[in-house]
Amino acid sequence: MTVGYFDNDSTNDREVKSLPLVVDELAREYSDHVWMKLPKDAELTTGWRDITYKELGNAVDGMARWMGRVFGIGRRATDVAAYIGLNDVRYAVAQVGLIKAGYMTLLPSPRNSQEGQASLFSTTKCKYLLYSEGVDAYVETIKSAVPGVQAVRIPSFDELVQQGAKATTPYPGAYGNRVDDKVLILHTSGSTGLPKPIYHTNGSIDTLGQLRNVPAPKGRQNNMNALFATEELLFAMAPFFHMMGTVVVWTSLLCRRPVCYAPPTKPPTPDLIIKCLNQTKPDVALAPPSVIEEIVEAPGGLDAISHLKFVFYGGGPLANGTGDKINQVSRVVAVIGSTEAGLVPARITEDKDDWNYFEWSPGCGVDMEKDGEGLHEMTIKPADKRVQAIFHTFPDISEWRTKDLFEEHPKRKGLWTYRGRKDDVLVLSNGEKFNPVGFEKTLESYAAIKGALVVGQARFQTGLIIEPEWHLVKHDDPAELVDELWPLVERANAAAPAHGRVWKSKIAITKRERPFKRAPKGSIVRRQTQELYKNEIDALYSNEGSDNELGPLSRDVDAAGAKEYLRRACKAKDFAIPEDASDDTDIFSYGIDSLQVMALSSTLSHATGTSVSPRVIYSNPTINGLAQYLSHGNDGDALAGAQQTSREEIMEKMIQKYTSDLSAESARESVSRPDKHTVVLTGSTGSLGNHILQELIASPDVAHIYALNRSEDAGSRQAKQFEDRGIAADFSKVTFLATNFGKDHFAILDSTYNEMLQSVDIFIHNAWAVDFNKTLPTYEEAHIAGTRRVIDFSLASTHNAHIIFISSIASVGNWFASNPNDKLVPERLSSTHSVALPQDYGESKHVASTILAHAAETTHTPVTIVRAGQLAGSAKSTSPWNRHEWLPSLILTSSSLNLIPSTLGTQDTIDWVPMDLAAKSVFEISTTSSSTTSSLTQVTHLVNPHTSTWQTSLLPTIHSRLSSAKIVPYSDWLENLKATPVTPEELEKKPGLKILDFYEALQAEGGGGLPPMDTVETQKVSETVRTMPAIDGKMMEKWLGEWGL
């Protein structure tokens, strides 16, 4: 076969041996060699027939001659003929014979819809349809969809052989051998829309023959070499019209590899396949995962497999248990490819246990690009076109993004396991992303579950549809089936992230008469199956919370009964609380999320017949605390007696805990400052942090930045954020570190931490959980203790790093209660803890600010407190205002309610700061000397000194966009929101339901309004604050557009 036709030559004029020429050579030089083994009868009782290359050559000639007589010789650049038939040898004969007669061959899937067939025939300008016996229904579908198509049934294989054999002169053929001659048309599955034709050329087909020549180190083997070894018999379970089926045909010719198939008229049951394997004794087998899994579970399946050198699978992931069983008796190997790109070569892994990993062959252009959350997308870039079909299929592209996601082996670099498609990833309405493939494959590894489909795109949580293996389950009733299968779902839940776990109430069972839609390779076609079960999926998410599996809870329940009920409720809602956990442990320390809190709130409200809001759970975050609340029947007086410690005392106790060992002995002498700054920035992937990082990178006065974030993939996320905003940034002076502020040295390696101590002179502490439902104790471990660790870092650092703490107006939101004579909150600290807004977020910021001020006082640590007000969307950049914050949530909720509040309660004065301008201000404050104040702690206010109002500046613009909405008093808007049932569906449309307490506080007299802030000193150190424009309708119009309104 031709090798080396492409040697960095950009043209496609070179020639390769097209399939008709290959068949002619094989028929001439290997005439008596077996090409294909086929069963003589469907029951496998009379043996197998060997078809030789000579017979194949005669059949191809016969097909080409027949086509010429019926429709004439084709004009190979324009004429297209389709073939559809039984899954037998005529698929291969038709492909090559039509090419030889001057036609491009279209292979439409018989499973395509009528609309899909019409689209394919129209797009490819196909006028001719050839077919075999046994497919009349498919043919009628196409004839109905494609008026005017000329449909003709082709002769049998033996008749074609005879027609070719009786010819007295060779058939000259009307085909070409140019690399870029288009000869075959396959198509995408149509799972995300109509099927799209994919044109294959002589060049793309020839790459399959070259793949087995990709080199491997001594003692290693390329998987393509093993799959396409010459003269070794391959048993193939792949439909001829599918890409994998055509690959088998092409390589059987290009690599002279004999192949055998199961009977075409019988369904491929495990028993039938096992018979085929036992009778033909092939060297290797290739099949979709679903078929392999069935064979392994069937009696005698593993014994039949044990005679194979290799078991190859492709088209999707294979269940771990199945692969491990095969590896005990044979060797399982994965292959991967696509209709567009053909196959991608990889080395067979050195360790058999790594069978579900790929080790890409170097030089074939595979580049694994980070895609966030530990996953990488396989991208193919130009390398050697001899083995890269994609650059023949699409010759004008510079790279091919496969959308296939992989995860690298935790210990062995360069090994990659498949994790699904980018299209598979569910994006929940709360912004969380979940790749369901692993979850689904875990469930499908159990014999009782034939198929599993996780749903939840744009919903508040995941749901699950299960297709049972009906003959293996005990019940027909869906509710009983869910109970029967629930233990298996629990095992899958155990390995899933919290936001991906499925609740028992979110499981539906398929109907016997409506099996999942599947692709030819056996994989579930996600989109079509979701459409098939649309009503059932909608039902899963309707009337959320109206049922309560646990039953009612008496208002007279005692504490012991309430605790027992709560433990069951937490388990039902999948709270990851250990069995032996203390009832006094904060449940949020186990990673409980807002969705689970909403669910528990709904359960307890229905159980008690009264409102148990999420705020009650956040305020009583232990089993004992909640049990006390429930056992007192929500009696405020009784609860008050149990909560005698004031919030001021709680804050003071926490402050003392983290300052008691700070003393003047720790004070530093004056230290030198470097010419250029080295900065630590925590929380760089958040909205404000993202913009601050942009300022730091752009500044020539900043030499290096250490970006500290909780996530391991912060760097790739950050790059994606900048890319989405259209920002070209040089990250070469940024070091991204995964950190834990609850651990010593922030859980950074000692060597890196010591390096930071030597160079850092500015520490911008921005990372903080903005959650108005959290309680002060839940802020302690990561945030309050983390702030003390920032102080420790500064004290140990060479340059006594200047700490810039991003605080909040909420930390002084109650200022006027203690200072009634002040007209503005001054830029100074207060020793009175009651100045903090009576909510735990504000209290946590006040506690941290006070701890930092104490450090400045006793140890002379340089500290600047930045009290940030309402940070809005950007004034100029493309970064949208986070939809989950209170103001965007209010407007999105207003759109759904069709009501707009006439005021913002106590927040009618607009002193908001656009996010991009806030970042510039923080940068200016951070890099300006604190000599402008005589205080050891500098306090600045990040608010807009130029104010506007909701009613005059913003409401007219909002109403112009939501023209059908009615403007109503704030109290009416709030009452309408409170009357909305708290279901996931409503939470999607009305995100304000999640922070209802916050909106209620805006209405309360003195409870929600934030005080006006003095900015005299801040304006001295920040030109951006000094010149900041007022928020107006033009800015609001920009934000509304970014929210899709």
GROMACS .gro file of N, CA and C in nm, residues 578-679:
model
  306
  578PRO      N    1  -2.189   1.148   5.842
  578PRO     CA    2  -2.154   1.014   5.889
  578PRO      C    3  -2.252   0.962   5.993
  579GLU      N    4  -2.266   0.830   5.996
  579GLU     CA    5  -2.358   0.767   6.090
  579GLU      C    6  -2.322   0.800   6.235
  580ASP      N    7  -2.190   0.813   6.262
  580ASP     CA    8  -2.147   0.834   6.400
  580ASP      C    9  -2.124   0.982   6.432
  581ALA      N   10  -2.174   1.072   6.346
  581ALA     CA   11  -2.153   1.215   6.368
  581ALA      C   12  -2.229   1.262   6.492
  582SER      N   13  -2.170   1.355   6.564
  582SER     CA   14  -2.235   1.412   6.682
  582SER      C   15  -2.352   1.499   6.639
  583ASP      N   16  -2.457   1.500   6.720
  583ASP     CA   17  -2.572   1.585   6.691
  583ASP      C   18  -2.543   1.732   6.717
  584ASP      N   19  -2.426   1.761   6.771
  584ASP     CA   20  -2.386   1.900   6.793
  584ASP      C   21  -2.292   1.952   6.684
  585THR      N   22  -2.263   1.869   6.585
  585THR     CA   23  -2.173   1.910   6.477
  585THR      C   24  -2.249   1.995   6.376
  586ASP      N   25  -2.187   2.102   6.331
  586ASP     CA   26  -2.245   2.188   6.228
  586ASP      C   27  -2.261   2.107   6.100
  587ILE      N   28  -2.385   2.092   6.052
  587ILE     CA   29  -2.408   2.007   5.935
  587ILE      C   30  -2.341   2.066   5.810
  588PHE      N   31  -2.315   2.197   5.809
  588PHE     CA   32  -2.254   2.258   5.692
  588PHE      C   33  -2.106   2.223   5.680
  589SER      N   34  -2.050   2.169   5.784
  589SER     CA   35  -1.911   2.125   5.776
  589SER      C   36  -1.898   2.000   5.690
  590TYR      N   37  -2.012   1.938   5.655
  590TYR     CA   38  -2.011   1.820   5.570
  590TYR      C   39  -2.041   1.856   5.424
  591GLY      N   40  -2.035   1.984   5.392
  591GLY     CA   41  -2.051   2.025   5.252
  591GLY      C   42  -2.195   2.032   5.206
  592ILE      N   43  -2.287   2.053   5.298
  592ILE     CA   44  -2.428   2.064   5.261
  592ILE      C   45  -2.446   2.188   5.174
  593ASP      N   46  -2.518   2.173   5.061
  593ASP     CA   47  -2.534   2.287   4.971
  593ASP      C   48  -2.674   2.347   4.982
  594SER      N   49  -2.694   2.459   4.909
  594SER     CA   50  -2.819   2.534   4.919
  594SER      C   51  -2.937   2.452   4.868
  595LEU      N   52  -2.915   2.368   4.767
  595LEU     CA   53  -3.023   2.285   4.716
  595LEU      C   54  -3.073   2.190   4.824
  596GLN      N   55  -2.981   2.130   4.898
  596GLN     CA   56  -3.022   2.038   5.004
  596GLN      C   57  -3.093   2.112   5.116
  597VAL      N   58  -3.048   2.235   5.144
  597VAL     CA   59  -3.115   2.314   5.247
  597VAL      C   60  -3.258   2.345   5.205
  598MET      N   61  -3.277   2.385   5.077
  598MET     CA   62  -3.411   2.414   5.027
  598MET      C   63  -3.499   2.289   5.038
  599ALA      N   64  -3.441   2.174   5.006
  599ALA     CA   65  -3.518   2.050   5.012
  599ALA      C   66  -3.559   2.016   5.155
  600LEU      N   67  -3.464   2.029   5.250
  600LEU     CA   68  -3.496   2.001   5.389
  600LEU      C   69  -3.599   2.100   5.441
  601SER      N   70  -3.587   2.226   5.401
  601SER     CA   71  -3.685   2.327   5.440
  601SER      C   72  -3.824   2.288   5.392
  602SER      N   73  -3.834   2.244   5.266
  602SER     CA   74  -3.964   2.204   5.211
  602SER      C   75  -4.019   2.083   5.285
  603THR      N   76  -3.933   1.983   5.313
  603THR     CA   77  -3.977   1.862   5.384
  603THR      C   78  -4.030   1.896   5.524
  604LEU      N   79  -3.954   1.978   5.596
  604LEU     CA   80  -3.994   2.012   5.733
  604LEU      C   81  -4.119   2.099   5.734
  605SER      N   82  -4.132   2.186   5.636
  605SER     CA   83  -4.251   2.272   5.630
  605SER      C   84  -4.375   2.188   5.607
  606HIS      N   85  -4.367   2.093   5.513
  606HIS     CA   86  -4.482   2.007   5.487
  606HIS      C   87  -4.507   1.912   5.603
  607ALA      N   88  -4.402   1.867   5.668
  607ALA     CA   89  -4.417   1.772   5.779
  607ALA      C   90  -4.484   1.837   5.899
  608THR      N   91  -4.450   1.964   5.925
  608THR     CA   92  -4.503   2.032   6.045
  608THR      C   93  -4.627   2.115   6.016
  609GLY      N   94  -4.654   2.142   5.887
  609GLY     CA   95  -4.768   2.226   5.854
  609GLY      C   96  -4.742   2.373   5.879
  610THR      N   97  -4.617   2.409   5.907
  610THR     CA   98  -4.580   2.550   5.929
  610THR      C   99  -4.457   2.582   5.844
  611SER      N  100  -4.425   2.708   5.836
  611SER     CA  101  -4.309   2.748   5.757
  611SER      C  102  -4.179   2.726   5.835
  612VAL      N  103  -4.094   2.639   5.782
  612VAL     CA  104  -3.959   2.622   5.835
  612VAL      C  105  -3.865   2.669   5.724
  613SER      N  106  -3.832   2.796   5.728
  613SER     CA  107  -3.757   2.857   5.618
  613SER      C  108  -3.612   2.810   5.618
  614PRO      N  109  -3.543   2.824   5.504
  614PRO     CA  110  -3.399   2.793   5.501
  614PRO      C  111  -3.322   2.869   5.608
  615ARG      N  112  -3.368   2.991   5.638
  615ARG     CA  113  -3.298   3.071   5.738
  615ARG      C  114  -3.298   3.002   5.874
  616VAL      N  115  -3.408   2.931   5.906
  616VAL     CA  116  -3.415   2.857   6.033
  616VAL      C  117  -3.304   2.751   6.037
  617ILE      N  118  -3.283   2.683   5.923
  617ILE     CA  119  -3.180   2.578   5.917
  617ILE      C  120  -3.042   2.640   5.930
  618TYR      N  121  -3.018   2.751   5.859
  618TYR     CA  122  -2.888   2.818   5.868
  618TYR      C  123  -2.861   2.870   6.009
  619SER      N  124  -2.967   2.912   6.078
  619SER     CA  125  -2.950   2.967   6.213
  619SER      C  126  -2.938   2.858   6.319
  620ASN      N  127  -2.981   2.738   6.286
  620ASN     CA  128  -2.974   2.624   6.378
  620ASN      C  129  -2.905   2.509   6.306
  621PRO      N  130  -2.775   2.520   6.281
  621PRO     CA  131  -2.708   2.429   6.188
  621PRO      C  132  -2.663   2.296   6.247
  622THR      N  133  -2.726   2.251   6.355
  622THR     CA  134  -2.695   2.120   6.411
  622THR      C  135  -2.824   2.042   6.428
  623ILE      N  136  -2.811   1.910   6.439
  623ILE     CA  137  -2.930   1.827   6.463
  623ILE      C  138  -2.996   1.868   6.594
  624ASN      N  139  -2.915   1.890   6.696
  624ASN     CA  140  -2.971   1.930   6.825
  624ASN      C  141  -3.041   2.066   6.817
  625GLY      N  142  -2.977   2.160   6.748
  625GLY     CA  143  -3.036   2.292   6.737
  625GLY      C  144  -3.168   2.290   6.663
  626LEU      N  145  -3.172   2.218   6.551
  626LEU     CA  146  -3.296   2.208   6.477
  626LEU      C  147  -3.403   2.131   6.554
  627ALA      N  148  -3.360   2.024   6.623
  627ALA     CA  149  -3.455   1.946   6.703
  627ALA      C  150  -3.517   2.033   6.812
  628GLN      N  151  -3.435   2.118   6.874
  628GLN     CA  152  -3.486   2.209   6.976
  628GLN      C  153  -3.589   2.304   6.916
  629TYR      N  154  -3.559   2.354   6.798
  629TYR     CA  155  -3.652   2.445   6.731
  629TYR      C  156  -3.785   2.374   6.704
  630LEU      N  157  -3.776   2.252   6.648
  630LEU     CA  158  -3.898   2.179   6.613
  630LEU      C  159  -3.976   2.134   6.736
  631SER      N  160  -3.904   2.092   6.840
  631SER     CA  161  -3.973   2.041   6.960
  631SER      C  162  -4.037   2.153   7.039
  632HIS      N  163  -3.992   2.279   7.020
  632HIS     CA  164  -4.057   2.392   7.086
  632HIS      C  165  -4.173   2.445   7.003
  633GLY      N  166  -4.199   2.377   6.891
  633GLY     CA  167  -4.312   2.420   6.809
  633GLY      C  168  -4.297   2.562   6.760
  634ASN      N  169  -4.174   2.604   6.730
  634ASN     CA  170  -4.144   2.739   6.680
  634ASN      C  171  -4.179   2.845   6.783
  635ASP      N  172  -4.182   2.811   6.911
  635ASP     CA  173  -4.216   2.906   7.017
  635ASP      C  174  -4.100   3.002   7.037
  636GLY      N  175  -4.120   3.127   6.995
  636GLY     CA  176  -4.015   3.227   7.003
  636GLY      C  177  -3.966   3.249   7.144
  637ASP      N  178  -4.057   3.253   7.242
  637ASP     CA  179  -4.015   3.278   7.380
  637ASP      C  180  -3.929   3.165   7.433
  638ALA      N  181  -3.973   3.042   7.400
  638ALA     CA  182  -3.895   2.928   7.447
  638ALA      C  183  -3.755   2.928   7.385
  639LEU      N  184  -3.750   2.960   7.255
  639LEU     CA  185  -3.621   2.963   7.190
  639LEU      C  186  -3.533   3.075   7.243
  640ALA      N  187  -3.594   3.185   7.274
  640ALA     CA  188  -3.516   3.297   7.327
  640ALA      C  189  -3.446   3.259   7.456
  641GLY      N  190  -3.511   3.175   7.536
  641GLY     CA  191  -3.449   3.134   7.661
  641GLY      C  192  -3.329   3.046   7.638
  642ALA      N  193  -3.329   2.980   7.522
  642ALA     CA  194  -3.217   2.891   7.491
  642ALA      C  195  -3.104   2.962   7.420
  643GLN      N  196  -3.125   3.089   7.383
  643GLN     CA  197  -3.025   3.164   7.308
  643GLN      C  198  -2.991   3.292   7.382
  644GLN      N  199  -2.931   3.277   7.495
  644GLN     CA  200  -2.906   3.392   7.581
  644GLN      C  201  -2.777   3.465   7.544
  645THR      N  202  -2.691   3.401   7.469
  645THR     CA  203  -2.566   3.467   7.434
  645THR      C  204  -2.592   3.567   7.324
  646SER      N  205  -2.556   3.692   7.344
  646SER     CA  206  -2.581   3.795   7.244
  646SER      C  207  -2.484   3.780   7.129
  647ARG      N  208  -2.521   3.841   7.018
  647ARG     CA  209  -2.432   3.834   6.901
  647ARG      C  210  -2.303   3.909   6.927
  648GLU      N  211  -2.310   4.015   7.005
  648GLU     CA  212  -2.188   4.090   7.039
  648GLU      C  213  -2.092   4.003   7.119
  649GLU      N  214  -2.146   3.924   7.211
  649GLU     CA  215  -2.061   3.836   7.292
  649GLU      C  216  -1.998   3.727   7.206
  650ILE      N  217  -2.075   3.676   7.109
  650ILE     CA  218  -2.022   3.572   7.019
  650ILE      C  219  -1.907   3.628   6.936
  651MET      N  220  -1.926   3.750   6.884
  651MET     CA  221  -1.820   3.813   6.803
  651MET      C  222  -1.696   3.840   6.889
  652GLU      N  223  -1.715   3.893   7.009
  652GLU     CA  224  -1.603   3.925   7.095
  652GLU      C  225  -1.523   3.800   7.131
  653LYS      N  226  -1.595   3.693   7.158
  653LYS     CA  227  -1.528   3.567   7.193
  653LYS      C  228  -1.442   3.519   7.076
  654MET      N  229  -1.493   3.532   6.955
  654MET     CA  230  -1.418   3.487   6.838
  654MET      C  231  -1.297   3.577   6.815
  655ILE      N  232  -1.313   3.707   6.834
  655ILE     CA  233  -1.202   3.801   6.818
  655ILE      C  234  -1.091   3.770   6.918
  656GLN      N  235  -1.129   3.746   7.043
  656GLN     CA  236  -1.030   3.713   7.146
  656GLN      C  237  -0.954   3.586   7.112
  657LYS      N  238  -1.026   3.490   7.057
  657LYS     CA  239  -0.965   3.361   7.024
  657LYS      C  240  -0.849   3.378   6.925
  658TYR      N  241  -0.863   3.472   6.832
  658TYR     CA  242  -0.763   3.485   6.726
  658TYR      C  243  -0.668   3.605   6.744
  659THR      N  244  -0.678   3.672   6.857
  659THR     CA  245  -0.586   3.784   6.882
  659THR      C  246  -0.511   3.772   7.014
  660SER      N  247  -0.550   3.678   7.098
  660SER     CA  248  -0.495   3.672   7.234
  660SER      C  249  -0.343   3.652   7.236
  661ASP      N  250  -0.289   3.588   7.133
  661ASP     CA  251  -0.144   3.563   7.133
  661ASP      C  252  -0.067   3.663   7.047
  662LEU      N  253  -0.132   3.769   7.001
  662LEU     CA  254  -0.063   3.874   6.928
  662LEU      C  255  -0.010   3.977   7.027
  663SER      N  256   0.116   4.011   7.017
  663SER     CA  257   0.174   4.105   7.114
  663SER      C  258   0.278   4.192   7.046
  664ALA      N  259   0.321   4.295   7.116
  664ALA     CA  260   0.421   4.388   7.062
  664ALA      C  261   0.553   4.317   7.033
  665GLU      N  262   0.574   4.202   7.098
  665GLU     CA  263   0.699   4.129   7.074
  665GLU      C  264   0.708   4.082   6.928
  666SER      N  265   0.589   4.070   6.866
  666SER     CA  266   0.588   4.025   6.726
  666SER      C  267   0.611   4.140   6.630
  667ALA      N  268   0.614   4.264   6.683
  667ALA     CA  269   0.624   4.382   6.597
  667ALA      C  270   0.752   4.380   6.516
  668ARG      N  271   0.742   4.426   6.391
  668ARG     CA  272   0.857   4.431   6.302
  668ARG      C  273   0.917   4.570   6.300
  669GLU      N  274   1.047   4.575   6.283
  669GLU     CA  275   1.111   4.703   6.257
  669GLU      C  276   1.073   4.747   6.115
  670SER      N  277   1.100   4.871   6.082
  670SER     CA  278   1.069   4.919   5.948
  670SER      C  279   1.146   4.834   5.847
  671VAL      N  280   1.079   4.801   5.738
  671VAL     CA  281   1.139   4.714   5.637
  671VAL      C  282   1.143   4.787   5.503
  672SER      N  283   1.234   4.744   5.418
  672SER     CA  284   1.245   4.805   5.286
  672SER      C  285   1.137   4.750   5.194
  673ARG      N  286   1.100   4.829   5.096
  673ARG     CA  287   1.003   4.788   4.997
  673ARG      C  288   1.073   4.765   4.864
  674PRO      N  289   1.034   4.662   4.790
  674PRO     CA  290   1.100   4.634   4.661
  674PRO      C  291   1.061   4.737   4.556
  675ASP      N  292   1.140   4.745   4.450
  675ASP     CA  293   1.109   4.838   4.341
  675ASP      C  294   0.979   4.802   4.271
  676LYS      N  295   0.957   4.672   4.256
  676LYS     CA  296   0.832   4.625   4.195
  676LYS      C  297   0.760   4.535   4.293
  677HIS      N  298   0.628   4.536   4.285
  677HIS     CA  299   0.547   4.461   4.381
  677HIS      C  300   0.536   4.313   4.343
  678THR      N  301   0.536   4.229   4.445
  678THR     CA  302   0.495   4.089   4.430
  678THR      C  303   0.371   4.074   4.516
  679VAL      N  304   0.263   4.029   4.454
  679VAL     CA  305   0.131   4.037   4.518
  679VAL      C  306   0.070   3.898   4.535
   0.00000   0.00000   0.00000
